[in-house]
Coordinates of C-alpha atoms in Angstrom, one line a residue:
M1 CA 1.3 54.7 -23.8
F2 CA 0.2 53.9 -27.1
S3 CA 0.8 53.9 -31.1
V4 CA -1.2 56.5 -32.9
S5 CA -0.1 57.2 -36.0
S6 CA 3.0 56.5 -38.6
Y7 CA 4.4 59.5 -40.4
D8 CA 7.6 60.4 -42.8
V9 CA 8.2 63.7 -41.2
I10 CA 6.1 65.3 -38.0
V11 CA 6.2 69.2 -37.3
I12 CA 6.3 70.2 -33.1
G13 CA 4.2 73.3 -34.1
A14 CA 1.6 75.5 -36.3
G15 CA 3.1 79.3 -36.1
H16 CA 5.2 80.7 -38.9
A17 CA 8.0 78.1 -39.0
G18 CA 5.7 75.1 -38.5
C19 CA 3.4 76.2 -40.9
E20 CA 6.2 76.5 -44.3
A21 CA 8.0 73.5 -42.7
G22 CA 4.1 71.0 -43.0
L23 CA 3.3 72.6 -46.0
A24 CA 6.7 72.3 -47.6
A25 CA 7.2 68.6 -46.4
A26 CA 3.9 67.7 -47.4
R27 CA 3.9 69.0 -50.5
M28 CA 7.2 66.9 -51.4
G29 CA 5.1 64.1 -51.0
C30 CA 6.6 63.2 -47.1
R31 CA 3.1 62.1 -45.3
T32 CA 3.1 64.6 -42.6
L33 CA 1.9 65.4 -38.6
V34 CA 1.5 69.1 -37.5
A35 CA 1.5 69.0 -34.0
T36 CA 0.7 71.9 -32.3
L37 CA -0.8 72.8 -28.6
N38 CA -3.6 74.7 -30.1
L39 CA -5.7 74.3 -33.3
D40 CA -7.1 77.5 -33.1
N41 CA -3.4 79.9 -33.1
I42 CA -2.2 78.1 -35.9
A43 CA 0.0 80.7 -37.5
L44 CA -0.8 82.8 -34.4
M45 CA 0.6 86.7 -34.7
P46 CA 1.3 87.4 -30.8
C47 CA 3.1 90.2 -31.4
N48 CA 2.8 93.3 -34.0
P49 CA 0.8 91.1 -37.3
S50 CA 2.8 92.9 -40.1
V51 CA 4.7 91.0 -42.7
G52 CA 7.8 92.5 -44.7
G53 CA 10.2 95.6 -43.5
P54 CA 13.7 96.0 -44.3
A55 CA 15.1 92.5 -45.6
K56 CA 12.7 90.4 -44.0
G57 CA 10.5 91.6 -47.3
H58 CA 13.0 90.0 -48.6
L59 CA 12.9 86.9 -48.0
V60 CA 8.7 86.7 -47.9
R61 CA 9.5 86.9 -51.6
E62 CA 12.5 84.4 -51.6
I63 CA 9.8 82.1 -49.6
D64 CA 7.8 82.4 -51.9
A65 CA 9.5 82.1 -54.8
L66 CA 10.1 78.6 -53.0
G67 CA 6.6 77.5 -53.3
G68 CA 6.1 78.5 -49.8
E69 CA 3.3 80.3 -48.7
M70 CA 3.8 83.6 -46.5
G71 CA 3.8 85.6 -49.3
L72 CA 0.2 84.7 -50.7
N73 CA -1.5 84.6 -47.2
A74 CA 0.4 88.5 -46.5
D75 CA -1.4 89.4 -49.8
Y76 CA -4.7 87.9 -49.2
T77 CA -5.2 89.8 -46.0
C78 CA -3.1 92.6 -46.6
I79 CA -5.4 96.0 -45.2
Q80 CA -2.3 97.7 -45.3
M81 CA 1.1 97.0 -47.6
R82 CA 3.5 100.0 -48.2
M83 CA 7.2 100.5 -49.7
L84 CA 10.3 101.6 -47.8
N85 CA 13.0 102.7 -48.3
T86 CA 12.3 104.1 -51.9
A87 CA 14.4 106.8 -51.7
K88 CA 17.3 104.5 -51.5
G89 CA 18.3 102.6 -53.5
P90 CA 17.1 99.2 -54.9
A91 CA 18.8 96.0 -52.9
V92 CA 16.9 97.6 -49.3
H93 CA 13.4 98.8 -50.9
A94 CA 11.6 96.9 -49.8
L95 CA 7.7 95.3 -48.6
R96 CA 5.8 95.9 -45.7
A97 CA 2.2 94.5 -45.1
Q98 CA 0.0 95.2 -42.5
S99 CA -2.2 91.9 -41.9
D100 CA -6.4 90.9 -40.3
K101 CA -4.1 88.9 -37.4
K102 CA -7.1 86.3 -37.6
L103 CA -8.1 85.9 -41.2
Y104 CA -4.2 85.5 -41.5
Q105 CA -4.8 82.2 -39.7
D106 CA -8.1 81.3 -40.5
R107 CA -6.7 81.4 -44.8
M108 CA -3.5 79.5 -43.2
K109 CA -6.0 77.4 -41.4
Q110 CA -7.9 76.9 -44.5
V111 CA -4.4 75.6 -46.0
L112 CA -2.6 73.0 -43.9
E113 CA -6.3 71.6 -43.6
N114 CA -6.8 71.2 -47.2
Q115 CA -3.0 69.5 -48.1
S116 CA -2.7 66.6 -49.5
N117 CA -0.9 64.7 -47.8
L118 CA -0.7 66.7 -43.9
S119 CA -2.6 66.3 -41.0
V120 CA -2.6 68.8 -38.5
K121 CA -3.9 67.3 -34.6
Q122 CA -3.7 69.1 -31.8
V123 CA -1.2 67.6 -29.4
L124 CA 1.0 69.1 -26.5
V125 CA 4.5 66.6 -27.5
T126 CA 5.6 66.3 -24.5
K127 CA 8.8 63.8 -25.4
I128 CA 10.7 63.4 -28.7
L129 CA 11.7 59.5 -28.9
A130 CA 15.5 58.4 -30.7
E131 CA 17.1 55.2 -31.6
N132 CA 20.8 54.8 -31.5
G133 CA 21.6 58.1 -32.5
Q134 CA 18.5 58.4 -34.7
V135 CA 14.9 60.0 -34.4
C136 CA 11.2 57.4 -34.7
G137 CA 8.5 60.1 -33.4
V138 CA 7.2 62.2 -30.6
Q139 CA 5.6 61.0 -27.4
G140 CA 2.1 63.2 -26.2
E141 CA 0.7 64.8 -23.0
N142 CA -1.7 61.8 -22.5
G143 CA 0.6 58.9 -23.3
D144 CA 0.4 59.2 -27.4
I145 CA 3.3 58.0 -28.8
Y146 CA 3.8 58.9 -33.2
H147 CA 6.0 57.5 -34.9
C148 CA 8.3 58.5 -37.4
R149 CA 11.4 59.1 -39.9
C150 CA 11.9 63.4 -39.1
V151 CA 11.0 65.3 -36.7
I152 CA 11.4 69.6 -37.3
L153 CA 10.8 71.3 -34.1
A154 CA 9.3 74.9 -34.3
S155 CA 8.2 75.1 -30.9
G156 CA 8.8 79.0 -31.3
T157 CA 8.5 81.2 -27.4
Y158 CA 6.2 78.2 -25.4
L159 CA 9.2 75.8 -24.5
R160 CA 8.9 76.9 -20.8
A161 CA 7.4 79.8 -21.1
K162 CA 7.0 81.8 -19.2
I163 CA 4.8 85.4 -19.0
I164 CA 6.4 88.4 -17.0
L165 CA 4.3 91.7 -16.3
G166 CA 5.6 93.9 -13.5
D167 CA 5.6 91.6 -10.1
L168 CA 3.3 89.0 -11.9
A169 CA 5.2 85.7 -13.1
Y170 CA 3.5 82.3 -14.6
P171 CA 4.3 80.1 -17.2
G172 CA 2.2 80.7 -20.2
G173 CA 3.0 81.3 -24.5
P174 CA 2.2 84.0 -25.9
N175 CA -1.9 85.3 -25.6
G176 CA -2.7 83.4 -22.9
Q177 CA -1.7 80.1 -23.9
R178 CA -0.8 76.9 -22.0
S179 CA 3.1 76.3 -22.1
A180 CA 5.6 72.9 -23.1
D181 CA 7.4 73.1 -20.4
H182 CA 8.1 68.7 -20.6
L183 CA 9.8 69.1 -23.7
T184 CA 12.8 70.9 -22.6
D185 CA 14.2 67.9 -20.4
S186 CA 13.8 65.3 -24.2
L187 CA 16.1 67.7 -25.7
R188 CA 18.3 67.8 -22.8
D189 CA 18.0 64.3 -22.3
L190 CA 19.0 64.0 -26.3
G191 CA 22.2 65.3 -25.4
I192 CA 20.9 69.5 -27.2
E193 CA 22.6 72.9 -25.6
L194 CA 19.4 75.5 -25.0
M195 CA 20.1 78.7 -24.3
R196 CA 17.4 81.3 -22.5
F197 CA 15.8 84.2 -24.1
K198 CA 12.7 87.0 -23.5
T199 CA 11.5 88.3 -25.9
G200 CA 8.0 91.3 -25.1
T201 CA 5.2 92.9 -26.5
P202 CA 2.9 96.1 -26.2
A203 CA -0.5 97.2 -25.0
R204 CA -3.2 96.7 -27.2
V205 CA -5.2 99.9 -26.7
D206 CA -9.0 100.4 -28.1
C207 CA -9.3 102.7 -31.3
H208 CA -11.9 104.0 -29.7
S209 CA -10.5 105.8 -27.1
L210 CA -8.3 107.4 -29.4
D211 CA -7.9 110.7 -30.6
F212 CA -6.7 110.4 -34.4
S213 CA -6.6 114.5 -34.6
K214 CA -3.9 114.7 -32.0
M215 CA -1.8 112.1 -34.5
S216 CA -0.2 112.0 -38.4
I217 CA -2.7 110.0 -40.4
Q218 CA 0.1 107.6 -42.5
P219 CA -2.1 105.9 -45.4
G220 CA -0.8 102.4 -48.2
D221 CA 1.0 103.5 -51.3
E222 CA -1.9 104.4 -53.4
Q223 CA 0.0 101.6 -56.5
T224 CA -1.2 98.0 -55.6
R225 CA 1.8 95.4 -54.3
N226 CA 1.7 92.3 -53.0
F227 CA 4.4 90.2 -52.4
S228 CA 3.3 86.2 -54.3
F229 CA 4.4 86.6 -57.6
M230 CA 1.2 84.9 -58.6
S231 CA -1.1 87.3 -57.1
D232 CA -3.1 89.1 -59.1
I233 CA -4.8 91.5 -56.7
A234 CA -4.9 94.7 -58.6
V235 CA -7.2 96.9 -56.5
R236 CA -6.8 97.1 -52.1
E237 CA -8.7 98.9 -49.8
Q238 CA -7.3 99.7 -46.9
I239 CA -6.4 101.4 -43.2
P240 CA -4.5 103.4 -42.5
C241 CA -1.7 103.5 -39.3
W242 CA -0.7 106.5 -37.6
L243 CA 1.9 108.5 -36.3
T244 CA 2.2 109.8 -33.3
Y245 CA 5.8 110.4 -30.1
T246 CA 6.6 109.6 -27.0
N247 CA 7.7 112.7 -24.9
Q248 CA 9.9 113.6 -21.5
T249 CA 6.8 113.5 -19.2
T250 CA 6.8 110.0 -21.1
H251 CA 10.2 109.0 -20.1
Q252 CA 10.1 110.4 -16.6
I253 CA 7.0 108.0 -15.5
I254 CA 8.8 105.7 -17.3
R255 CA 12.1 107.1 -15.0
D256 CA 10.3 107.0 -12.0
N257 CA 9.1 103.3 -11.7
L258 CA 11.9 101.5 -13.7
H259 CA 12.3 99.6 -10.1
R260 CA 8.9 98.6 -11.3
A261 CA 10.6 97.1 -14.4
P262 CA 10.7 93.6 -14.2
L263 CA 14.5 94.2 -17.1
Y264 CA 15.8 96.0 -13.8
S265 CA 14.7 94.3 -11.3
G266 CA 16.6 91.5 -12.0
K267 CA 12.6 89.2 -12.5
I268 CA 13.8 88.5 -16.3
E269 CA 17.2 85.9 -17.0
G270 CA 16.9 85.2 -20.8
T271 CA 18.7 87.6 -23.2
G272 CA 17.2 90.2 -24.9
P273 CA 16.8 91.1 -28.4
R274 CA 19.0 94.2 -29.2
Y275 CA 17.1 95.5 -32.6
C276 CA 13.5 95.9 -30.9
P277 CA 14.3 97.1 -26.7
S278 CA 11.8 97.9 -23.7
I279 CA 10.7 101.0 -23.6
E280 CA 11.7 101.3 -20.9
D281 CA 15.4 100.0 -22.5
K282 CA 14.6 102.8 -24.6
V283 CA 14.4 105.4 -22.2
V284 CA 17.6 104.1 -19.8
R285 CA 20.3 103.6 -23.5
F286 CA 19.2 106.6 -25.3
A287 CA 18.8 109.4 -22.4
E288 CA 19.6 112.1 -25.0
K289 CA 16.5 111.5 -26.8
E290 CA 13.2 113.6 -26.4
A291 CA 10.9 112.3 -28.3
H292 CA 10.0 108.7 -29.3
Q293 CA 8.0 107.6 -32.6
L294 CA 4.8 105.5 -32.1
F295 CA 3.3 103.4 -35.1
I296 CA -0.6 103.1 -34.0
E297 CA -1.7 99.6 -36.0
P298 CA -5.3 98.3 -37.0
E299 CA -4.9 94.1 -35.9
G300 CA -7.4 93.8 -38.5
R301 CA -11.1 95.4 -39.7
S302 CA -13.6 93.3 -37.4
T303 CA -11.5 93.8 -34.3
S304 CA -11.3 98.0 -32.1
E305 CA -7.8 96.2 -31.2
M306 CA -5.2 98.4 -32.1
Y307 CA -0.9 97.3 -31.7
V308 CA 1.0 100.1 -29.9
Q309 CA 4.4 99.0 -31.9
G310 CA 7.9 101.1 -30.3
M311 CA 6.5 100.6 -26.9
S312 CA 7.0 97.2 -26.1
T313 CA 7.0 97.0 -22.1
S314 CA 6.4 94.4 -19.6
L315 CA 6.0 96.8 -16.6
P316 CA 2.7 96.7 -14.0
L317 CA -0.5 97.8 -15.5
D318 CA -0.4 100.8 -13.6
V319 CA 2.0 102.3 -15.5
Q320 CA 1.0 101.0 -18.3
L321 CA -1.5 102.9 -18.6
A322 CA -0.2 106.1 -16.9
F323 CA 2.4 106.0 -19.4
L324 CA 0.2 105.6 -22.2
R325 CA -2.3 108.4 -21.2
T326 CA 0.5 111.3 -21.4
I327 CA 0.2 110.3 -25.7
P328 CA -0.8 113.0 -27.7
G329 CA -3.9 111.4 -28.5
M330 CA -4.0 108.8 -26.5
E331 CA -5.0 110.8 -23.4
K332 CA -7.7 109.1 -22.8
V333 CA -6.8 105.3 -23.7
E334 CA -7.8 102.2 -22.5
I335 CA -5.6 98.8 -22.3
M336 CA -7.3 96.0 -23.9
R337 CA -4.3 93.7 -23.6
P338 CA -1.2 94.8 -21.3
G339 CA 1.2 94.8 -22.8
Y340 CA 4.2 91.8 -20.8
A341 CA 8.1 90.0 -21.6
I342 CA 8.1 86.2 -22.2
E343 CA 11.5 83.9 -21.0
Y344 CA 11.6 81.1 -23.4
D345 CA 14.4 77.8 -23.6
C346 CA 15.9 77.8 -27.9
I347 CA 18.9 75.7 -28.7
D348 CA 22.3 76.8 -30.0
P349 CA 21.7 76.8 -33.5
T350 CA 25.9 76.4 -34.1
Q351 CA 24.7 71.9 -33.7
L352 CA 22.7 72.4 -35.9
T353 CA 24.3 72.3 -40.2
P354 CA 23.5 74.1 -43.0
S355 CA 20.0 71.6 -44.0
L356 CA 19.1 72.7 -40.4
E357 CA 19.5 69.5 -38.9
C358 CA 21.5 68.7 -36.0
K359 CA 24.9 67.0 -36.2
F360 CA 24.9 64.3 -33.9
L361 CA 20.8 63.4 -34.3
R362 CA 19.9 62.6 -37.1
G363 CA 16.5 63.4 -38.4
F364 CA 16.7 65.7 -36.1
F365 CA 15.4 69.5 -37.4
S366 CA 14.7 72.8 -35.7
A367 CA 13.4 75.5 -37.2
G368 CA 12.0 78.8 -36.6
Q369 CA 12.7 81.5 -33.0
M370 CA 13.5 77.6 -31.7
N371 CA 16.5 78.2 -33.2
G372 CA 17.0 82.0 -31.7
T373 CA 15.6 83.7 -34.3
S374 CA 13.0 86.9 -33.8
G375 CA 10.3 87.1 -36.5
Y376 CA 7.6 85.3 -38.1
E377 CA 9.9 86.5 -41.9
E378 CA 13.0 85.0 -40.1
A379 CA 11.4 82.0 -38.4
A380 CA 9.2 80.7 -42.0
A381 CA 12.1 81.8 -44.1
Q382 CA 14.1 78.2 -41.5
G383 CA 10.6 76.4 -41.7
L384 CA 10.1 75.7 -45.3
I385 CA 14.4 75.1 -45.5
A386 CA 14.0 72.3 -42.7
G387 CA 10.5 71.4 -44.4
I388 CA 12.8 70.5 -48.1
N389 CA 15.6 69.0 -46.0
A390 CA 12.7 66.6 -43.8
A391 CA 11.3 65.1 -46.9
L392 CA 15.1 64.6 -48.8
T393 CA 15.8 62.6 -45.4
V394 CA 13.4 60.7 -46.7
Q395 CA 13.5 60.2 -49.8
G396 CA 16.9 59.8 -49.6
K397 CA 18.1 62.7 -51.1
P398 CA 20.9 65.4 -51.0
A399 CA 20.4 68.5 -48.7
F400 CA 18.8 71.8 -50.4
T401 CA 21.2 74.4 -49.1
L402 CA 21.5 78.4 -50.3
S403 CA 24.1 80.1 -49.7
R404 CA 25.9 83.5 -48.8
A405 CA 24.9 84.5 -52.4
E406 CA 22.8 83.9 -53.6
A407 CA 20.1 83.9 -51.0
Y408 CA 19.5 86.0 -47.7
I409 CA 16.7 82.7 -46.4
G410 CA 21.2 81.3 -47.2
V411 CA 22.3 84.5 -44.9
L412 CA 20.6 84.0 -42.1
I413 CA 20.9 80.3 -41.8
D414 CA 25.0 81.0 -42.6
D415 CA 24.2 83.3 -39.8
L416 CA 22.8 81.2 -37.1
V417 CA 25.3 77.8 -37.6
T418 CA 28.0 78.9 -37.8
K419 CA 28.5 82.1 -35.8
G420 CA 25.6 81.2 -33.2
T421 CA 23.6 84.2 -31.8
P422 CA 23.8 85.5 -28.4
E423 CA 20.8 87.7 -28.6
P424 CA 16.6 86.8 -30.4
Y425 CA 18.3 87.5 -34.6
R426 CA 17.0 89.8 -36.6
I427 CA 18.1 89.6 -40.3
M428 CA 18.9 93.3 -41.5
T429 CA 20.6 94.4 -45.3
S430 CA 23.0 95.4 -43.5
R431 CA 23.9 91.4 -42.9
A432 CA 24.1 90.4 -46.4
E433 CA 27.6 91.1 -48.9
Y434 CA 25.7 90.5 -52.0
R435 CA 22.5 92.6 -51.5
L436 CA 22.8 94.3 -54.5
L437 CA 22.6 90.6 -56.0
L438 CA 19.8 89.4 -53.5
R439 CA 17.3 92.0 -54.6
Q440 CA 14.2 91.5 -53.3
D441 CA 12.5 91.7 -57.2
N442 CA 14.9 89.4 -58.5
A443 CA 13.4 86.5 -55.9
D444 CA 12.0 85.1 -58.8
M445 CA 14.4 84.6 -61.0
R446 CA 17.8 83.1 -58.1
L447 CA 14.6 80.5 -57.3
T448 CA 12.6 79.5 -58.7
E449 CA 14.3 76.8 -60.9
K450 CA 15.0 75.3 -57.2
G451 CA 11.7 75.1 -56.4
R452 CA 10.9 73.8 -59.1
K453 CA 13.4 71.0 -58.8
L454 CA 12.1 69.8 -55.6
A455 CA 8.2 70.2 -56.7
L456 CA 7.4 73.4 -55.1
V457 CA 6.6 74.8 -57.4
N458 CA 3.3 73.9 -59.8
E459 CA 3.3 74.0 -63.7
L460 CA 1.5 77.8 -63.1
R461 CA 3.9 79.5 -60.9
Y462 CA 6.8 77.5 -63.4
E463 CA 5.0 79.3 -66.8
R464 CA 4.0 82.4 -65.5
F465 CA 8.1 82.3 -64.1
C466 CA 9.3 81.6 -67.7
K467 CA 6.9 84.6 -69.5
K468 CA 8.2 87.2 -67.2
R469 CA 12.0 85.6 -66.8
D470 CA 12.1 85.7 -71.3
A471 CA 10.5 88.5 -71.8
L472 CA 12.7 90.3 -69.5
S473 CA 16.3 88.4 -72.3
E474 CA 14.4 89.4 -74.6
V475 CA 14.0 93.5 -73.5
V476 CA 17.7 93.3 -72.5
L477 CA 19.1 91.5 -76.6
M478 CA 16.3 94.1 -78.0
L479 CA 17.7 97.6 -76.7
R480 CA 22.2 95.8 -76.3
N481 CA 21.2 95.6 -80.1
T482 CA 19.2 98.7 -81.0
T483 CA 21.9 101.0 -81.7
I484 CA 20.8 104.5 -82.4
S485 CA 23.3 107.5 -83.6
P486 CA 24.0 111.8 -83.1
T487 CA 21.3 112.7 -85.6
P488 CA 19.2 116.0 -84.6
E489 CA 16.9 114.0 -84.1
N490 CA 18.4 112.3 -81.1
Q491 CA 20.0 115.0 -80.0
Q492 CA 16.9 116.6 -79.4
I493 CA 15.2 113.9 -77.9
L494 CA 17.9 113.7 -75.3
L495 CA 18.4 116.7 -74.6
S496 CA 14.2 116.8 -74.0
M497 CA 15.0 114.2 -71.6
G498 CA 16.8 116.0 -69.5
S499 CA 20.6 114.2 -71.0
S500 CA 23.4 115.0 -72.9
E501 CA 23.9 114.6 -76.1
L502 CA 25.3 112.2 -77.7
R503 CA 28.7 112.2 -79.2
S504 CA 28.6 108.7 -80.8
G505 CA 26.3 106.4 -81.7
S506 CA 24.5 104.2 -78.7
T507 CA 23.4 101.6 -77.6
L508 CA 19.7 101.6 -76.4
Y509 CA 20.6 99.9 -73.1
D510 CA 23.2 102.4 -72.9
L511 CA 20.6 105.8 -72.8
L512 CA 18.8 103.6 -70.0
R513 CA 22.0 103.1 -68.3
R514 CA 21.9 107.5 -67.7
T515 CA 20.1 108.1 -64.6
E516 CA 18.0 110.6 -65.9
I517 CA 16.9 108.1 -69.3
S518 CA 13.9 105.4 -67.5
Y519 CA 12.2 102.8 -69.7
E520 CA 9.2 104.5 -70.3
A521 CA 10.9 107.6 -71.8
L522 CA 13.0 105.6 -74.3
R523 CA 9.4 103.5 -75.1
A524 CA 8.0 107.2 -76.2
S525 CA 10.9 108.9 -78.4
F526 CA 11.9 104.7 -80.0
T527 CA 10.0 101.9 -81.0
L528 CA 10.0 99.5 -77.8
P529 CA 7.8 96.9 -76.8
E530 CA 5.5 97.7 -73.6
L531 CA 6.9 95.7 -70.1
A532 CA 5.0 94.6 -67.2
E533 CA 5.7 97.1 -64.3
E534 CA 7.7 94.2 -62.5
V535 CA 9.4 93.1 -66.1
R536 CA 10.4 96.9 -66.6
E537 CA 11.0 98.0 -63.4
Q538 CA 14.4 94.9 -63.2
V539 CA 15.5 96.3 -66.5
E540 CA 16.3 99.9 -65.2
I541 CA 18.1 97.9 -62.5
L542 CA 20.3 96.2 -64.8
A543 CA 21.4 98.4 -66.7
K544 CA 22.0 101.6 -63.6
Y545 CA 22.6 98.9 -61.9
E546 CA 25.1 96.7 -64.0
G547 CA 29.2 98.4 -63.3
Y548 CA 27.8 97.6 -59.6
I549 CA 26.5 94.2 -60.2
R550 CA 29.2 93.1 -61.9
K551 CA 31.9 93.9 -58.9
Q552 CA 29.0 91.8 -56.7
Q553 CA 28.8 88.7 -59.5
E554 CA 33.0 88.7 -59.5
Q555 CA 33.8 88.6 -55.7
V556 CA 30.7 86.0 -55.3
E557 CA 33.1 84.0 -58.2
R558 CA 36.3 84.5 -56.2
L559 CA 35.0 83.5 -52.4
A560 CA 33.5 80.1 -54.4
K561 CA 36.5 78.7 -54.8
L562 CA 37.1 78.6 -50.7
E563 CA 33.1 77.3 -50.6
A564 CA 34.2 74.4 -53.1
K565 CA 36.4 73.1 -50.3
Q566 CA 34.3 71.1 -48.5
L567 CA 36.4 69.7 -44.4
P568 CA 35.1 66.0 -43.8
L569 CA 32.8 66.4 -41.1
D570 CA 35.4 63.4 -38.7
I571 CA 38.8 66.2 -38.8
D572 CA 39.5 66.6 -35.2
Y573 CA 40.9 70.4 -35.1
Q574 CA 43.0 69.7 -32.2
I575 CA 45.6 68.0 -33.3
I576 CA 46.3 70.6 -36.8
A577 CA 49.8 71.6 -35.6
G578 CA 49.9 75.7 -35.9
L579 CA 45.9 76.6 -35.5
A580 CA 45.4 78.7 -32.5
L581 CA 43.2 77.3 -29.2
E582 CA 40.8 79.2 -29.9
A583 CA 40.5 78.0 -33.9
R584 CA 40.9 74.2 -32.4
Q585 CA 37.7 75.2 -30.6
K586 CA 35.3 76.9 -32.6
L587 CA 36.1 74.3 -35.5
N588 CA 35.6 71.6 -33.3
K589 CA 32.3 72.8 -32.5
I590 CA 30.6 74.3 -35.5
K591 CA 32.4 71.3 -37.5
P592 CA 32.4 73.9 -40.5
A593 CA 31.1 72.4 -44.1
S594 CA 34.1 74.0 -46.1
V595 CA 36.6 76.2 -45.5
G596 CA 34.5 79.5 -46.4
Q597 CA 31.9 78.2 -43.8
A598 CA 35.5 78.4 -42.2
T599 CA 36.4 81.9 -42.6
R600 CA 32.7 83.7 -41.4
I601 CA 33.9 81.4 -37.8
S602 CA 34.4 83.7 -35.3
G603 CA 38.3 82.5 -33.4
V604 CA 39.8 82.3 -36.5
S605 CA 41.4 83.9 -38.0
P606 CA 43.5 84.2 -41.4
A607 CA 46.2 82.8 -40.6
D608 CA 44.3 79.7 -39.2
I609 CA 42.6 79.3 -42.7
S610 CA 45.6 79.7 -44.3
I611 CA 47.2 76.5 -41.8
L612 CA 43.6 74.6 -43.0
L613 CA 44.8 75.1 -46.7
V614 CA 47.8 73.5 -46.0
Y615 CA 46.5 70.5 -44.3
L616 CA 43.8 70.1 -46.4
E617 CA 45.8 69.8 -49.0
Q618 CA 48.2 67.1 -47.5
R619 CA 45.5 65.1 -46.5
R620 CA 44.2 64.9 -49.8
R621 CA 48.0 63.7 -51.5
G622 CA 47.9 61.1 -48.5
E623 CA 44.7 59.9 -49.8

């Protein structure tokens, strides 16, 4: 063994979590190392090269508002972008981008390599070093030792990873990479509990072997949009995706070969994602469905590979080829890379605090799929928070956390550390109680000030944010203070907008609350300033959803009282009389930071919470 160097923070892994973690720690002034087993795989997209979607797009916007990199990278490498759920309310509107897989990696690699305070090295870490309950470094496979004050584990799906394809099974990470086979033992030696999860990917097919005339084209939006609040991209050349469907012949081939499916033959031990099942799982679980939709999506501008979204599988190659050739437009398809399943080790996230630091090993943080999540966006969000808190730990400052009422990032992390996850976790809008407050359009208003205080938001971003914030405040004030009377002229204006006449005077803000009236319609008839689209959008949402927003804010204020009641970490819940046995066990395991967090633990009842409140009051009086 030999000592190589010393750092403030070491990040293990350079996937989406590792990239955000390393950048955040370095930008906050910490000397940081990102150690990856392959420099060519920085920010690899081993599954679909897409970013965003319902709830996931919200995470990307929040990462960007805090000063992270994913949104900018997605914008610069986008080959198609669409706004989803536009027929629904603004709470669930979400951007989704198809990225150029290779360009996404290349640009992120450049960002990391050019970031001050950050080193990137090809090192396969085999051991985490600790002394007296505090991490102090990592060891590579060559015996090389790197000292540090904090470690962030962001190794994705590489930990003791196994690729499974039909009867074939071998150690390996995504896209034929090496697996990290020794780090698991090191984690267990440190007392960390592990789980075994599984994910998978569909085949990549040659676009030249497809007949797109038998599919439905899925173009990007005509209106150019961006994830990042800092992106000024106004024109984007887009590549279409294509829609086709499976059929009963497809399903029959799969059913006839279920005995060869590792998922059903017992070769797969890990738990897979419920919300992204394999095609063989879909055929079994939804036997009544005659067809499943498939999106054929490009992987980049300079490659012939296309991704068959909706057809993840680990069936043998001959079966994959057979069922793909039953699909309209794919009768002569050629597989460039077969689909496969991958099993990997991850940690039980209930061992972490809301800052993503291990409860019993100081300076050890974990982020991304290592915490049992699925998805690039969930990984990046955790990486950002872990990077921030590792830097704050080095600097001797309090931890940074986000509540469920402040961000989807808060929902994601609170779900993980409070409830744990029995399967790969995926963020969804339904998981957020306050989703009308946590819209993707207002992520900057919610989080930019926080990013500024962390030194992650630079002057240019902050100036742009202030300009938007001030414009929004000024126009809302103007609308509230401008009153019109029910004159014949004004009544005619309202009728022309398809709205009802006034019975008395009304502010322009109250008029904007009407469903059928837009800001642009008001501006065409009254003296109002022209607004940037992003400001106009928020003005209309604030007006039209004011009542609902106010109700959610009142709910947040009520629950904030429980969040403010802190629970000391030294409480032994076994000795609190009256608590149910399950509640005692769960509370001792999770060690919630507040009564509010305790209310969200499965198995802790309202009666248990009442007993906790009485105990806290007695403890306070005793002190």
